[in-house]
Tab-separated table of C-alpha atoms and ligand atoms in Angstrom:
chain	number	residue	atom	x	y	z
A	1	MET	CA	8.633	19.755	-13.970
A	2	VAL	CA	11.922	18.117	-13.154
A	3	VAL	CA	12.538	15.210	-10.785
A	4	VAL	CA	16.145	14.687	-9.692
A	5	GLY	CA	16.794	10.992	-9.003
A	6	GLY	CA	15.370	7.845	-10.569
A	7	GLY	CA	15.043	5.740	-7.400
A	8	ILE	CA	11.777	4.491	-5.922
A	9	GLY	CA	10.859	7.970	-4.643
A	10	GLY	CA	11.754	9.866	-7.828
A	11	LEU	CA	10.008	7.463	-10.189
A	12	ALA	CA	6.902	7.354	-7.993
A	13	ALA	CA	6.843	11.174	-7.837
A	14	ALA	CA	7.187	11.407	-11.622
A	15	LEU	CA	4.270	9.000	-12.006
A	16	CYS	CA	2.041	10.787	-9.486
A	17	LEU	CA	2.731	14.182	-11.103
A	18	ALA	CA	2.241	12.871	-14.650
A	19	ALA	CA	-1.003	11.180	-13.593
A	20	ARG	CA	-2.239	14.661	-12.601
A	21	GLY	CA	-1.317	16.109	-15.979
A	22	ALA	CA	2.200	17.478	-15.381
A	23	GLU	CA	4.910	17.267	-18.013
A	24	VAL	CA	7.836	15.644	-16.206
A	25	THR	CA	11.503	14.913	-16.891
A	26	VAL	CA	13.574	12.672	-14.603
A	27	LEU	CA	17.314	13.403	-14.308
A	28	GLU	CA	19.323	10.419	-13.077
A	29	GLN	CA	23.084	10.365	-12.547
A	30	ALA	CA	23.526	6.658	-13.323
A	31	GLU	CA	23.963	5.240	-16.805
A	32	ALA	CA	20.855	3.059	-16.358
A	33	ILE	CA	17.784	2.900	-14.130
A	34	ARG	CA	18.693	-0.072	-12.015
A	35	GLU	CA	19.090	-1.156	-8.431
A	36	VAL	CA	21.596	-3.098	-6.434
A	37	GLY	CA	20.389	-6.631	-5.832
A	38	ALA	CA	18.465	-6.608	-2.581
A	39	GLY	CA	14.979	-7.047	-1.227
A	40	ILE	CA	12.554	-4.579	0.199
A	41	GLN	CA	9.354	-4.878	2.220
A	42	ILE	CA	6.339	-2.943	1.006
A	43	SER	CA	3.655	-2.557	3.653
A	44	PRO	CA	-0.037	-1.772	3.022
A	45	ASN	CA	0.495	1.998	3.358
A	46	GLY	CA	3.011	1.964	0.487
A	47	LEU	CA	1.024	-0.580	-1.504
A	48	ARG	CA	-1.992	1.785	-1.509
A	49	VAL	CA	0.028	4.262	-3.586
A	50	LEU	CA	0.978	1.580	-6.120
A	51	GLU	CA	-2.687	0.502	-6.256
A	52	ALA	CA	-3.847	4.081	-6.816
A	53	LEU	CA	-1.345	4.387	-9.682
A	54	GLY	CA	-2.877	1.298	-11.312
A	55	LEU	CA	0.148	-0.891	-10.550
A	56	GLY	CA	-1.389	-3.091	-7.848
A	57	GLU	CA	-1.879	-6.218	-9.908
A	58	ALA	CA	1.495	-6.022	-11.634
A	59	PHE	CA	3.131	-5.463	-8.248
A	60	ARG	CA	1.407	-8.457	-6.700
A	61	ASP	CA	2.740	-10.569	-9.598
A	62	ILE	CA	6.366	-9.686	-8.838
A	63	SER	CA	6.174	-9.849	-5.035
A	64	VAL	CA	5.652	-12.446	-2.306
A	65	ARG	CA	2.813	-11.935	0.160
A	66	GLY	CA	4.235	-11.931	3.703
A	67	GLN	CA	2.208	-14.075	6.069
A	68	ALA	CA	3.885	-13.077	9.323
A	69	VAL	CA	6.706	-11.300	11.058
A	70	SER	CA	8.332	-13.905	13.276
A	71	LEU	CA	10.678	-12.759	16.054
A	72	ARG	CA	13.102	-15.544	16.955
A	73	ASP	CA	15.760	-16.265	19.509
A	74	GLY	CA	18.828	-16.261	17.283
A	75	ARG	CA	20.704	-18.923	19.277
A	76	ASP	CA	18.275	-21.794	18.708
A	77	GLY	CA	15.825	-20.393	16.155
A	78	ARG	CA	12.903	-20.739	18.595
A	79	GLU	CA	9.998	-18.411	17.838
A	80	VAL	CA	9.518	-15.792	20.566
A	81	THR	CA	6.459	-14.166	19.092
A	82	ARG	CA	4.642	-13.779	15.838
A	83	LEU	CA	2.772	-10.981	14.135
A	84	ASP	CA	0.143	-12.587	11.928
A	85	LEU	CA	0.022	-10.490	8.752
A	86	MET	CA	-2.765	-12.617	7.289
A	87	ARG	CA	-5.063	-10.647	9.588
A	88	LEU	CA	-4.623	-7.848	7.047
A	89	ASP	CA	-7.090	-8.349	4.200
A	90	ASP	CA	-5.733	-9.132	0.737
A	91	ALA	CA	-6.239	-5.594	-0.537
A	92	GLN	CA	-3.808	-4.293	2.068
A	93	SER	CA	-1.328	-7.130	2.108
A	94	TYR	CA	2.296	-6.877	3.226
A	95	ARG	CA	4.750	-7.879	0.515
A	96	PHE	CA	8.407	-8.717	-0.179
A	97	VAL	CA	9.922	-7.681	-3.518
A	98	HIS	CA	13.309	-7.469	-5.191
A	99	ARG	CA	14.177	-3.771	-5.465
A	100	ALA	CA	15.283	-4.204	-9.067
A	101	ASP	CA	11.846	-5.618	-9.944
A	102	LEU	CA	10.020	-2.711	-8.281
A	103	ILE	CA	12.275	-0.160	-9.995
A	104	GLU	CA	11.694	-1.845	-13.348
A	105	LEU	CA	7.927	-1.795	-12.821
A	106	LEU	CA	7.975	1.904	-11.914
A	107	ALA	CA	10.342	2.852	-14.764
A	108	ARG	CA	8.136	1.091	-17.310
A	109	ALA	CA	5.035	2.846	-15.985
A	110	VAL	CA	6.863	6.196	-16.026
A	111	ARG	CA	7.877	5.764	-19.665
A	112	ASP	CA	4.358	4.611	-20.590
A	113	ARG	CA	3.079	7.908	-19.162
A	114	GLY	CA	5.361	9.819	-21.522
A	115	VAL	CA	7.844	10.937	-18.850
A	116	ALA	CA	11.368	11.465	-20.222
A	117	ILE	CA	14.145	9.772	-18.238
A	118	ARG	CA	17.519	11.369	-18.930
A	119	LEU	CA	20.465	9.273	-17.778
A	120	LEU	CA	24.050	10.307	-16.937
A	121	GLN	CA	22.734	13.608	-15.565
A	122	LYS	CA	24.592	14.304	-12.333
A	123	VAL	CA	23.123	17.307	-10.559
A	124	TYR	CA	25.477	19.620	-8.700
A	125	ASN	CA	23.008	22.007	-7.066
A	126	VAL	CA	19.384	23.084	-6.985
A	127	VAL	CA	18.520	26.798	-6.667
A	128	PRO	CA	14.972	27.841	-5.641
A	129	GLY	CA	13.168	30.639	-7.476
A	130	PRO	CA	10.069	31.406	-9.567
A	131	MET	CA	11.770	29.190	-12.147
A	132	ALA	CA	13.930	26.868	-10.028
A	133	ARG	CA	17.378	26.080	-11.442
A	134	VAL	CA	19.030	22.693	-11.621
A	135	VAL	CA	22.782	23.097	-12.028
A	136	MET	CA	24.437	20.060	-13.572
A	137	CYS	CA	27.991	18.939	-12.804
A	138	THR	CA	28.825	19.828	-16.413
A	139	GLY	CA	27.852	23.442	-15.702
A	140	ASP	CA	24.704	23.192	-17.852
A	141	GLU	CA	21.468	24.384	-16.297
A	142	VAL	CA	17.857	23.256	-16.528
A	143	THR	CA	14.965	25.375	-15.228
A	144	ALA	CA	11.490	24.315	-14.175
A	145	PRO	CA	8.546	25.709	-12.165
A	146	LEU	CA	8.948	22.726	-9.804
A	147	VAL	CA	12.060	20.685	-9.075
A	148	VAL	CA	11.526	17.593	-6.952
A	149	ALA	CA	14.766	16.518	-5.303
A	150	ALA	CA	14.515	12.758	-4.830
A	151	ASP	CA	18.282	12.334	-4.854
A	152	GLY	CA	18.537	10.085	-1.822
A	153	LEU	CA	20.706	9.985	1.261
A	154	HIS	CA	23.440	12.229	-0.145
A	155	SER	CA	21.045	14.794	-1.580
A	156	VAL	CA	22.558	17.992	-2.966
A	157	ALA	CA	19.268	19.805	-2.431
A	158	ARG	CA	18.841	19.054	1.289
A	159	PRO	CA	21.885	21.150	2.318
A	160	ALA	CA	20.908	23.796	-0.242
A	161	LEU	CA	17.606	24.281	1.639
A	162	ASN	CA	18.715	23.503	5.184
A	163	GLY	CA	22.455	24.053	5.416
A	164	ALA	CA	24.849	21.196	6.020
A	165	ALA	CA	24.103	18.783	8.885
A	166	GLU	CA	26.457	16.122	10.161
A	167	PRO	CA	25.018	12.610	10.279
A	168	PHE	CA	26.209	10.486	13.178
A	169	PHE	CA	27.229	6.855	13.184
A	170	THR	CA	24.660	4.717	15.021
A	171	GLY	CA	27.289	2.212	16.122
A	172	GLN	CA	25.788	-0.381	13.779
A	173	VAL	CA	26.854	-1.867	10.468
A	174	ALA	CA	24.677	-3.926	8.129
A	175	TRP	CA	25.509	-6.646	5.645
A	176	ARG	CA	23.088	-7.247	2.830
A	177	ALA	CA	22.840	-10.208	0.461
A	178	VAL	CA	20.379	-12.149	-1.680
A	179	VAL	CA	20.985	-15.912	-1.569
A	180	PRO	CA	19.343	-19.023	-3.026
A	181	ASN	CA	16.490	-20.356	-0.906
A	182	VAL	CA	18.283	-23.431	0.433
A	183	VAL	CA	16.156	-23.536	3.612
A	184	ASP	CA	12.659	-23.563	2.118
A	185	HIS	CA	12.077	-20.222	3.834
A	186	PRO	CA	8.395	-19.701	4.633
A	187	ALA	CA	6.655	-16.580	3.310
A	188	GLU	CA	7.421	-14.556	6.429
A	189	ALA	CA	9.968	-12.038	7.641
A	190	ARG	CA	12.088	-13.653	10.331
A	191	VAL	CA	14.005	-11.498	12.778
A	192	HIS	CA	16.780	-13.628	14.334
A	193	MET	CA	17.706	-11.721	17.518
A	194	GLY	CA	20.926	-11.979	19.501
A	195	PRO	CA	23.154	-9.958	21.799
A	196	GLY	CA	24.428	-6.921	19.916
A	197	ARG	CA	23.191	-8.193	16.549
A	198	HIS	CA	20.198	-9.399	14.569
A	199	MET	CA	19.482	-10.751	11.137
A	200	VAL	CA	16.315	-10.367	9.053
A	201	SER	CA	15.463	-12.897	6.332
A	202	TYR	CA	12.528	-13.178	3.942
A	203	PRO	CA	11.832	-14.835	0.587
A	204	LEU	CA	11.812	-13.101	-2.809
A	205	ARG	CA	10.901	-13.885	-6.404
A	206	GLY	CA	8.333	-16.638	-5.894
A	207	GLY	CA	10.406	-18.033	-3.028
A	208	SER	CA	13.437	-18.830	-5.192
A	209	ALA	CA	15.700	-16.457	-3.266
A	210	VAL	CA	16.076	-15.127	0.274
A	211	ASN	CA	16.970	-11.571	1.229
A	212	ILE	CA	19.293	-11.151	4.197
A	213	VAL	CA	20.028	-8.009	6.208
A	214	ALA	CA	22.365	-8.685	9.142
A	215	VAL	CA	23.127	-5.926	11.627
A	216	GLU	CA	25.978	-5.847	14.138
A	217	GLU	CA	26.953	-3.249	16.736
A	218	ARG	CA	30.432	-1.823	16.105
A	219	GLY	CA	32.719	0.702	17.741
A	220	GLY	CA	33.562	2.801	14.698
A	221	TRP	CA	33.116	3.274	10.991
A	222	VAL	CA	34.521	5.778	8.576
A	223	ASP	CA	32.326	6.150	5.569
A	224	GLU	CA	28.614	6.152	4.853
A	225	GLY	CA	28.927	4.714	1.332
A	226	TRP	CA	26.594	2.012	0.039
A	227	SER	CA	29.071	0.262	-2.150
A	228	HIS	CA	31.396	-1.584	0.229
A	229	THR	CA	31.634	-5.319	-0.060
A	230	ASP	CA	32.973	-7.624	2.596
A	231	ASP	CA	34.503	-11.060	2.997
A	232	PRO	CA	31.569	-13.415	3.775
A	233	ALA	CA	33.738	-15.040	6.458
A	234	ASN	CA	33.348	-11.860	8.546
A	235	LEU	CA	29.560	-12.138	8.342
A	236	ARG	CA	29.618	-15.845	9.243
A	237	ARG	CA	31.952	-15.128	12.151
A	238	ALA	CA	29.681	-12.365	13.481
A	239	PHE	CA	26.709	-14.777	13.544
A	240	ALA	CA	28.643	-17.911	14.549
A	241	GLY	CA	26.541	-18.377	17.714
A	242	PHE	CA	23.271	-18.443	15.794
A	243	GLY	CA	21.209	-21.564	15.063
A	244	GLY	CA	17.971	-22.401	13.197
A	245	ILE	CA	18.139	-21.529	9.503
A	246	VAL	CA	20.832	-18.873	9.958
A	247	PRO	CA	24.003	-20.991	9.392
A	248	ALA	CA	22.624	-22.623	6.211
A	249	LEU	CA	21.658	-19.242	4.772
A	250	LEU	CA	24.972	-17.607	5.640
A	251	ASP	CA	26.916	-20.528	4.141
A	252	THR	CA	25.598	-19.542	0.702
A	253	VAL	CA	26.541	-15.829	0.906
A	254	GLU	CA	29.270	-14.959	-1.619
A	255	THR	CA	29.979	-11.204	-1.634
A	256	PRO	CA	27.837	-9.361	0.899
A	257	GLY	CA	27.443	-5.597	0.778
A	258	LEU	CA	28.473	-3.900	4.025
A	259	TRP	CA	27.846	-0.375	5.176
A	260	GLY	CA	27.674	1.754	8.291
A	261	LEU	CA	24.258	2.913	9.463
A	262	PHE	CA	24.109	6.661	10.084
A	263	ARG	CA	21.369	8.784	11.538
A	264	HIS	CA	20.476	12.061	9.837
A	265	PRO	CA	18.082	14.640	11.190
A	266	VAL	CA	14.773	14.959	9.318
A	267	ALA	CA	15.129	18.074	7.143
A	268	ARG	CA	13.628	21.147	8.799
A	269	ARG	CA	12.569	22.666	5.458
A	270	TRP	CA	11.164	20.318	2.857
A	271	HIS	CA	10.461	23.035	0.336
A	272	ALA	CA	11.475	26.428	-0.955
A	273	GLU	CA	10.153	28.390	-3.916
A	274	GLY	CA	9.799	25.852	-6.721
A	275	VAL	CA	11.767	23.095	-4.943
A	276	ALA	CA	10.620	20.137	-2.827
A	277	LEU	CA	12.609	17.382	-1.112
A	278	LEU	CA	11.242	13.845	-1.204
A	279	GLY	CA	12.104	10.405	0.195
A	280	ASP	CA	15.562	9.881	1.691
A	281	ALA	CA	16.554	13.374	0.521
A	282	ALA	CA	14.147	14.784	3.122
A	283	HIS	CA	14.301	12.066	5.753
A	284	PRO	CA	16.868	9.262	5.605
A	285	THR	CA	15.416	6.368	7.599
A	286	LEU	CA	17.159	3.495	9.351
A	287	PRO	CA	15.976	0.122	8.039
A	288	PHE	CA	14.589	-1.200	11.377
A	289	LEU	CA	10.948	-0.649	10.485
A	290	ALA	CA	11.302	-1.253	6.718
A	291	GLN	CA	9.645	2.080	5.923
A	292	GLY	CA	12.086	4.263	3.936
A	293	ALA	CA	10.683	3.328	0.535
A	294	ASN	CA	7.136	3.209	1.864
A	295	MET	CA	7.533	6.772	3.130
A	296	ALA	CA	8.953	7.813	-0.261
A	297	LEU	CA	5.845	6.362	-1.959
A	298	GLU	CA	3.556	8.237	0.439
A	299	ASP	CA	5.571	11.447	-0.096
A	300	ALA	CA	5.199	11.103	-3.861
A	301	TRP	CA	1.420	10.986	-3.651
A	302	ALA	CA	1.142	13.860	-1.173
A	303	LEU	CA	3.566	16.047	-3.118
A	304	ALA	CA	1.664	15.603	-6.383
A	305	VAL	CA	-1.623	16.523	-4.666
A	306	ALA	CA	-0.076	19.640	-3.110
A	307	ALA	CA	1.830	20.683	-6.257
A	308	MET	CA	-1.057	20.252	-8.673
A	309	ARG	CA	-3.792	22.047	-6.729
A	310	GLU	CA	-6.270	24.029	-8.770
A	311	GLY	CA	-5.405	27.323	-7.102
A	312	GLY	CA	-1.660	26.786	-7.623
A	313	PRO	CA	1.042	24.744	-5.868
A	314	ARG	CA	0.979	24.552	-2.056
A	315	LEU	CA	4.299	23.000	-1.090
A	316	ASP	CA	3.690	24.148	2.483
A	317	LEU	CA	0.766	21.702	2.634
A	318	TYR	CA	3.045	18.912	1.445
A	319	GLN	CA	5.433	19.463	4.362
A	320	GLN	CA	2.515	19.873	6.772
A	321	TRP	CA	0.941	16.572	5.691
A	322	ARG	CA	4.181	14.617	5.797
A	323	ARG	CA	6.671	15.834	8.379
A	324	ASP	CA	5.118	14.685	11.667
A	325	ARG	CA	4.179	11.303	10.272
A	326	VAL	CA	7.647	10.692	8.909
A	327	ALA	CA	9.254	11.852	12.175
A	328	ARG	CA	7.092	9.341	14.089
A	329	VAL	CA	8.080	6.507	11.753
A	330	ILE	CA	11.755	7.374	12.081
A	331	ALA	CA	11.533	7.477	15.873
A	332	ALA	CA	9.861	4.040	15.858
A	333	ALA	CA	12.583	2.646	13.551
A	334	ASN	CA	15.324	4.078	15.760
A	335	GLY	CA	13.755	2.395	18.785
A	336	ASN	CA	13.670	-1.068	17.257
A	337	ALA	CA	17.387	-1.849	17.062
A	338	TRP	CA	18.049	-2.009	20.803
A	339	LYS	CA	15.000	-4.246	21.338
A	340	TYR	CA	16.433	-6.797	18.912
A	341	HIS	CA	19.942	-6.598	20.399
A	342	LEU	CA	19.411	-7.160	24.132
A	343	SER	CA	22.718	-8.324	25.593
A	344	ASN	CA	21.891	-8.982	29.248
A	345	PRO	CA	20.553	-12.579	29.364
A	346	LEU	CA	18.155	-11.798	32.226
A	347	VAL	CA	16.672	-8.752	30.490
A	348	ARG	CA	16.531	-10.705	27.244
A	349	GLY	CA	14.705	-13.604	28.926
A	350	VAL	CA	12.119	-11.292	30.498
A	351	ALA	CA	11.648	-9.304	27.265
A	352	HIS	CA	11.225	-12.458	25.173
A	353	LEU	CA	8.780	-13.894	27.706
A	354	GLY	CA	6.769	-10.655	27.663
A	355	LEU	CA	6.697	-10.606	23.859
A	356	GLY	CA	5.655	-14.268	23.750
A	357	VAL	CA	2.821	-13.774	26.227
A	358	ALA	CA	1.619	-10.625	24.447
A	359	GLY	CA	1.717	-12.436	21.104
A	360	ARG	CA	-0.329	-15.369	22.439
A	361	LEU	CA	-2.857	-13.495	24.540
A	362	ALA	CA	-3.473	-10.510	22.307
A	363	PRO	CA	-2.184	-11.066	18.775
A	364	GLY	CA	-4.730	-8.618	17.369
A	365	ARG	CA	-3.439	-5.965	19.719
A	366	MET	CA	0.117	-6.356	18.420
A	367	LEU	CA	-1.150	-5.764	14.926
A	368	HIS	CA	-3.280	-2.945	16.232
A	369	GLN	CA	-0.090	-1.119	17.218
A	370	PHE	CA	0.607	-0.845	13.529
A	371	ASP	CA	-2.769	0.669	12.665
A	372	TRP	CA	-1.296	4.142	12.636
A	373	LEU	CA	1.421	2.952	10.272
A	374	TYR	CA	0.002	0.305	7.933
A	375	GLY	CA	-3.588	1.550	8.206
A	376	TYR	CA	-2.748	5.047	6.923
A	377	ASP	CA	-4.072	5.852	3.459
A	378	VAL	CA	-2.272	8.777	1.829
A	379	THR	CA	-4.393	8.362	-1.308
A	380	GLU	CA	-7.308	9.850	0.611
A	381	LEU	CA	-5.537	13.172	-0.042
A	382	THR	CA	-6.952	14.348	-3.352
B	1	FAD	P1	17.249	6.382	-3.499
B	1	FAD	O1	16.663	5.029	-3.613
B	1	FAD	O2	18.574	6.495	-2.827
B	1	FAD	O3	17.333	7.003	-4.959
B	1	FAD	C1	18.047	8.197	-5.223
B	1	FAD	C2	18.330	8.263	-6.712
B	1	FAD	O4	18.880	9.541	-7.016
B	1	FAD	C3	19.358	7.231	-7.180
B	1	FAD	O5	18.895	6.640	-8.365
B	1	FAD	C4	20.617	8.051	-7.396
B	1	FAD	O6	21.463	7.507	-8.388
B	1	FAD	C5	20.031	9.395	-7.809
B	1	FAD	N1	20.913	10.528	-7.506
B	1	FAD	C6	21.554	10.756	-6.334
B	1	FAD	N2	22.264	11.893	-6.403
B	1	FAD	C7	22.070	12.401	-7.645
B	1	FAD	C8	22.538	13.544	-8.308
B	1	FAD	N3	23.372	14.410	-7.697
B	1	FAD	N4	22.150	13.782	-9.580
B	1	FAD	C9	21.303	12.912	-10.212
B	1	FAD	N5	20.829	11.781	-9.622
B	1	FAD	C10	21.206	11.534	-8.350
B	1	FAD	N6	12.518	0.748	2.841
B	1	FAD	C11	11.315	0.122	2.860
B	1	FAD	O7	10.283	0.780	2.680
B	1	FAD	N7	11.215	-1.229	3.076
B	1	FAD	C12	12.328	-1.996	3.307
B	1	FAD	O8	12.224	-3.210	3.490
B	1	FAD	C13	13.601	-1.362	3.318
B	1	FAD	N8	14.717	-2.076	3.544
B	1	FAD	C14	15.916	-1.437	3.581
B	1	FAD	C15	17.040	-2.184	3.882
B	1	FAD	C16	18.247	-1.550	3.966
B	1	FAD	C17	19.419	-2.372	4.365
B	1	FAD	C18	18.353	-0.166	3.701
B	1	FAD	C19	19.668	0.529	3.770
B	1	FAD	C20	17.245	0.576	3.368
B	1	FAD	C21	16.001	-0.042	3.330
B	1	FAD	N9	14.853	0.675	3.050
B	1	FAD	C22	13.646	0.044	3.067
B	1	FAD	C23	14.921	2.127	2.779
B	1	FAD	C24	14.822	2.429	1.293
B	1	FAD	O9	15.755	1.660	0.592
B	1	FAD	C25	15.053	3.913	1.013
B	1	FAD	O10	14.383	4.685	1.970
B	1	FAD	C26	14.533	4.267	-0.380
B	1	FAD	O11	15.261	3.578	-1.362
B	1	FAD	C27	14.626	5.772	-0.626
B	1	FAD	O12	14.268	6.033	-1.953
B	1	FAD	P2	14.695	7.399	-2.648
B	1	FAD	O13	14.121	7.355	-4.018
B	1	FAD	O14	14.356	8.530	-1.755
B	1	FAD	O15	16.279	7.366	-2.701
């Protein structure tokens, strides 16, 4: 079998398939398996997949256990409400990790399983069939009974199965940076909310660093690339009205990444004969619920179960198991941005008051809302 893409989704899929006895090759366009420096939140639903692959302990060693999600008024840093993640038991903890560390862990496990990772392999197209064809940019071809396209946001396989679809700009841009922990950041994800913008911060690597994602509403943007960098002065200017720990963190940012956030439709077809889409290739997800990678991990498990069935592969089951759940997650993520960005002071005051009261009177209930998300166990599919 061939997996296109050596990101979190592709490596996890290779592992899940190899664990079920498949012979797998990963084709990755880059010259090395590595990640841009940034953090990622892995929630209990994603962690269950890592646990089931035997990577739970190693993952806990490289990640920070999140104790809470704290929503704050960005102007003064005052806490509006708090989601106590310590109510989740240790086995299903919520964790913060550096993406590079997670990728390294997965790549090592993949190699230990005997999976070949071939680098500098840029795929041009994927053609379904009894033996699916992977057409490389060099013109060479590779065939396999199953090709898993885990080639991310700009997947070549998604349009091959679904036709081209135009993403649309959400009117938001995001800066991303990892900075030294100059504020003694507690082990929690803080959402600093303000009119038309918000910033998320959480600690990484034993608390030595802090991950920052700062989102601002904007009129226009030209390109969906991931590789833009920006002058840190622009980021500081955008969050100039913010207080609490925000100014000290932003003071240490050197070269933030900046990109436009685009919405893509969830792919209608996730599979064709001998081809399956996985992760962002099937369903690019906005970062407002921190679930893109978690969904890719869940996909990887479900796909391997469906592809390696005793009676033969059932890729239709894979789509059936995954599509509605992923669509619900994406809808929830899409809904979060406006809640964080309330501009009208009156509406903001009422919303913050409501959140505060709900958090104090029924904290369990707030967590309960996440039961459908964090409580889901894809590894029950066998
Ligand atoms: P990718 O990670 O994009 O990997 C695709 C791989 O395929 C890459 O290695 C690429 O080089 C390779 N590739 C692409 N095209 C080709 C080709 N033609 N030929 C060969 N190889 C190719 N998710 C969470 O769960 N938690 C979070 O906290 C979180 N935070 C986020 C914060 C931000 C700001 C953003 C933007 C996203 C965040 N996400 C988060 C989402 C998450 O990063 C993605 O959903 C996840 O990385 C998708 O994994 P993937 O393997 O599908 O794709």
